[in-house]
Short mmCIF file of C-alpha atoms in Angstrom, two decimals:
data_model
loop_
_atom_site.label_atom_id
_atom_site.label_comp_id
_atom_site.label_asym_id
_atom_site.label_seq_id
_atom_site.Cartn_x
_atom_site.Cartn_y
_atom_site.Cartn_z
CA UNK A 102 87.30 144.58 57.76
CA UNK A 103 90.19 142.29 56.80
CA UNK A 104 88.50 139.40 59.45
CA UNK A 105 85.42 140.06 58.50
CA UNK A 106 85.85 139.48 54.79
CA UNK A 107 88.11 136.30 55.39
CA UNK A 108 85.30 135.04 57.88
CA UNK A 109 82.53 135.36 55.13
CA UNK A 110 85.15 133.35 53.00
CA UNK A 111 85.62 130.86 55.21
CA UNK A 112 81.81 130.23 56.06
CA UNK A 113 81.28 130.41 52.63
CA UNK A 114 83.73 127.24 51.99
CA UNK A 115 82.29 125.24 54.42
CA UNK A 116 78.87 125.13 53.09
CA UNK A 117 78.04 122.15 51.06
CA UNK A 118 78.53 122.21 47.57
CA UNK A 119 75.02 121.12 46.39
CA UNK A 120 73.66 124.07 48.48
CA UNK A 121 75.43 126.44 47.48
CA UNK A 122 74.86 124.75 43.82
CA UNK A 123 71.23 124.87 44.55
CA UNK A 124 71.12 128.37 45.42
CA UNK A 125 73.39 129.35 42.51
CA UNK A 126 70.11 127.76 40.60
CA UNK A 127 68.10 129.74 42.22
CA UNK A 128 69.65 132.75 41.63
CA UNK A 129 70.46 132.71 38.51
CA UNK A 130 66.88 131.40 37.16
CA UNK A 131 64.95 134.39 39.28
CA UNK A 132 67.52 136.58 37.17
CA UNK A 133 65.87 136.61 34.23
CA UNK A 134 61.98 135.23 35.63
CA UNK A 135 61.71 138.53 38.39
CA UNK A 136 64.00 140.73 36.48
CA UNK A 137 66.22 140.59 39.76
CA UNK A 138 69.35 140.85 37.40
CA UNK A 139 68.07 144.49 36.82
CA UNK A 140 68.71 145.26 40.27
CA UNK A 141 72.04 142.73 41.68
CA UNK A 142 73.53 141.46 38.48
CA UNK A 143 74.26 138.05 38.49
CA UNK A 144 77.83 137.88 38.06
CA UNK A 145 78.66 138.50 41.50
CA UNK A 146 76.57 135.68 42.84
CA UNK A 147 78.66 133.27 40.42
CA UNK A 148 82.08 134.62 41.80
CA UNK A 149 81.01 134.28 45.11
CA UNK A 150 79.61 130.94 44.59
CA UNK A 151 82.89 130.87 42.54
CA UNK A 152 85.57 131.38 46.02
CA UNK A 153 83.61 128.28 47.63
CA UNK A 154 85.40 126.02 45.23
CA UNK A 155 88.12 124.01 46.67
CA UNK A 156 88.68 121.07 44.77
CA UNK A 157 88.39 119.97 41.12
CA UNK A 158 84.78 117.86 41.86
CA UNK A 159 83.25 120.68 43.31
CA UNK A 160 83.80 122.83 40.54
CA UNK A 161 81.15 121.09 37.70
CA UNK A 162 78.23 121.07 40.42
CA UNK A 163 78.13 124.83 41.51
CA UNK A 164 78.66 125.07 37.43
CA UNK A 165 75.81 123.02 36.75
CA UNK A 166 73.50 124.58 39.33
CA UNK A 167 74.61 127.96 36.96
CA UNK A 168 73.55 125.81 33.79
CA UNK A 169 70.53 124.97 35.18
CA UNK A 170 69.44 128.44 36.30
CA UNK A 171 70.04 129.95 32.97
CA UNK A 172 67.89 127.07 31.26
CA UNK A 173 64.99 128.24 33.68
CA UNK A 174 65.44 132.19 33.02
CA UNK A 175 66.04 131.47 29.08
CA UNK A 176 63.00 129.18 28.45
CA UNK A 177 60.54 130.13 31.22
CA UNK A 178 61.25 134.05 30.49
CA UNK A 179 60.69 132.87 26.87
CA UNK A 180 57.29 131.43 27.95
CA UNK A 181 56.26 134.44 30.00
CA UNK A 182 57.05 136.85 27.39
CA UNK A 183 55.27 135.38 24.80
CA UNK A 184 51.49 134.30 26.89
CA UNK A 185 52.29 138.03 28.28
CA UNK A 186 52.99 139.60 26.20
CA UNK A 187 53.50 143.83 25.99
CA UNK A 188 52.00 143.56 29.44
CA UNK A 189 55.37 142.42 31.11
CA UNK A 190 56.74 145.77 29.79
CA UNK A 191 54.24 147.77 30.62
CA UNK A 192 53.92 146.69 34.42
CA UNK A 193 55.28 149.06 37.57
CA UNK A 194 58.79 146.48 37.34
CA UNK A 195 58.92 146.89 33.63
CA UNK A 196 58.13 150.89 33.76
CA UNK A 197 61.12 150.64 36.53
CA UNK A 198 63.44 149.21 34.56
CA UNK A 199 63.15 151.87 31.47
CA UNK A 200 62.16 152.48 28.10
CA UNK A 201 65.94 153.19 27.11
CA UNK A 202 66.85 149.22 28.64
CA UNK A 203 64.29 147.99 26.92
CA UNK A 204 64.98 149.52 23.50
CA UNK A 205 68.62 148.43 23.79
CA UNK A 206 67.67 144.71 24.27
CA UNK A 207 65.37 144.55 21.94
CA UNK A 208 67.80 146.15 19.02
CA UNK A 209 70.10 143.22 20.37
CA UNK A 210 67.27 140.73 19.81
CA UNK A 211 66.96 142.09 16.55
CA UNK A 212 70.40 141.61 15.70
CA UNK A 213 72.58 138.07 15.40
CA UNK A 214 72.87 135.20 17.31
CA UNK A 215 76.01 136.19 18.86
CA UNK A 216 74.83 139.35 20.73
CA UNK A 217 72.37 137.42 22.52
CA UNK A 218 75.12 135.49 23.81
CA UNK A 219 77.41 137.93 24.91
CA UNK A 220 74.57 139.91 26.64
CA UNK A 221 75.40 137.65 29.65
CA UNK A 222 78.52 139.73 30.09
CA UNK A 223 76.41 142.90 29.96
CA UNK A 224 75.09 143.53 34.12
CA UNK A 225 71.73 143.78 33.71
CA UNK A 226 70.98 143.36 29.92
CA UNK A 227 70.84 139.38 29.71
CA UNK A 228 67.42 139.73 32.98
CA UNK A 229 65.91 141.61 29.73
CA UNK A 230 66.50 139.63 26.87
CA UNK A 231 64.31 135.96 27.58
CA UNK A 232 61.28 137.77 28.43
CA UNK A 233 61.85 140.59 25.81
CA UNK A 234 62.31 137.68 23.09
CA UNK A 235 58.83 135.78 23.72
CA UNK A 236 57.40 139.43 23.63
CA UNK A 237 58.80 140.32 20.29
CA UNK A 238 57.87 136.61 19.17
CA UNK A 239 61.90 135.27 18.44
CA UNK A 240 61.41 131.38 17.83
CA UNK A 241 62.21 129.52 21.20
CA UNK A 242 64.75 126.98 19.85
CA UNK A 243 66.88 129.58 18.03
CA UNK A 244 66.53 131.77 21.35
CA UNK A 245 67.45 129.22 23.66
CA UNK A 246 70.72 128.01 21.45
CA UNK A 247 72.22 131.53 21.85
CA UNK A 248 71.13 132.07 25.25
CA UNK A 249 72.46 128.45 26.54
CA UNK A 250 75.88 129.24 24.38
CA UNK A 251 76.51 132.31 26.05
CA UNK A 252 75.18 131.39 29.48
CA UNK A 253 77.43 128.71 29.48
CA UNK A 254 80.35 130.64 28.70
CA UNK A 255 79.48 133.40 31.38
CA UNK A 256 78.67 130.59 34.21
CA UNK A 257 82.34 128.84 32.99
CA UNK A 258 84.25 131.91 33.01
CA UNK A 259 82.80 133.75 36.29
CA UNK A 260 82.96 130.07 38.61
CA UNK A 261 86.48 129.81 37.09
CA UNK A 262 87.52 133.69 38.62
CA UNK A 263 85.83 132.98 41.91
CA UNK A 264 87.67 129.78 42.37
CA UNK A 265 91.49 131.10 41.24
CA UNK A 266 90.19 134.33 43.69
CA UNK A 267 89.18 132.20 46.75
CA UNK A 268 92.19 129.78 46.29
CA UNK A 269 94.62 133.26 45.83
CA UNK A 270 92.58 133.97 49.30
CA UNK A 271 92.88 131.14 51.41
CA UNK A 272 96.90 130.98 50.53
CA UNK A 273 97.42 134.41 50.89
CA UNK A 274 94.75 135.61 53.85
CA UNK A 275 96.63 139.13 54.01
CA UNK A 276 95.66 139.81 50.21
CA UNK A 277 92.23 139.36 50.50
CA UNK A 278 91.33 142.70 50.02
CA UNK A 279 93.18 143.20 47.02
CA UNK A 280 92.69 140.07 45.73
CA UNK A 281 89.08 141.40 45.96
CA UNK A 282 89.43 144.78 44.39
CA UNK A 283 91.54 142.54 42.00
CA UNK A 284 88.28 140.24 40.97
CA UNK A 285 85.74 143.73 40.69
CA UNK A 286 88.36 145.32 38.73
CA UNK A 287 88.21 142.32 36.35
CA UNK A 288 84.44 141.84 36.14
CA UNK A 289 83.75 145.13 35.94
CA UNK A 290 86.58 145.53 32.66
CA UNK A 291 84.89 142.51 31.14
CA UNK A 292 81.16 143.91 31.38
CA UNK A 293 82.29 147.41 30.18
CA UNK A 294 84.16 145.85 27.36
CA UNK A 295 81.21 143.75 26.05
CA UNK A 296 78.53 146.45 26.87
CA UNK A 297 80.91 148.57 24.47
CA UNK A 298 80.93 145.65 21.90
CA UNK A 299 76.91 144.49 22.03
CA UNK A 300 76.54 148.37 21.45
CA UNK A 301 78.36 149.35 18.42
CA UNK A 302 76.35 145.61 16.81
#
């Protein structure tokens, strides 16, 4: 297990940066457009994108390719929400997903500007909230302020724990497991911790 985890490290670092930028992008916008986040939150994918970080210039493009996916998922889930509508809800993903979900991101919604933000710390909550918000009619500027605010912060913070985690890795190859465990022990902390915090509002 031990080789195969420190090969998928090493392939990982050898991919170019604007790929793996790109497909950070990609990610990150089908989050909140396919309500993928529901299913594979998108923390991990920024970790792992994250541990392919090996020197200081990389660091602002795989960051950028984060920005740019949560500018897709805030203002095109906006935009699908609200030409929609109730019908986005009501479909066989949105039926999936659960009334319960849905009520708790639309009391966030309903809340201040500052919950929307940290909802990016809460696995599975922030695919909810762009699509939820043109649905429940939320103005897209004021939307799109909190959601870029705490995107950013979330895209920031998770690159910045993949990196320290994949250089911890590649200087200490026998600790990769723990340095692993290490990283889930941490993300998972931070999203119980916020989920805790968006739900006493």
């Amino acid at each position: 297990m031990f080789d195969a985890v420190d090969q998928i490290l090493e392939w990982l670092t050898t991919q170019s940066p604007v790929l793996v930028a790109l497909v950070i992008l990609l990610y990150v916008a089908l989050e909140g457009l396919l309500l993928v986040g529901v299913i594979v939150p998108g923390d991990l994918s920024l970790i792992i994108a994250g541990t392919t970080v090996d020197s200081v210039a990389e660091g602002p493009l795989v960051v950028a390719g984060g920005l740019g996916g949560v500018a897709i998922s805030a203002f095109s889930g906006h935009w699908i929400g609200s030409h929609f509508g109730p019908r986005v809800r009501a479909s066989r993903v949105g039926r999936w997903v659960g009334e319960p979900k849905w009520k708790q991101a639309e009391e966030v919604l309903q809340g201040s500007g500052w919950l929307i933000s940290l909802t990016y710390f809460v696995p599975g909550l922030n695919a909810l909230t762009p699509v939820l918000a043109g649905i429940l009619g939320m103005p897209r500027r004021r939307f799109g302020f909190w959601a870029m605010l705490g995107g950013a912060i979330w895209v920031v913070g998770y690159v910045t724990i993949g990196a320290l985690a994949g250089e911890a890795a590649r200087q200490n190859e026998g600790l990769i497991m723990p340095i692993a465990a290490g990283v889930a022990v941490v993300a998972a902390t931070i999203g119980f911790v916020m989920k805790k915090v968006v739900n006493r509002r």
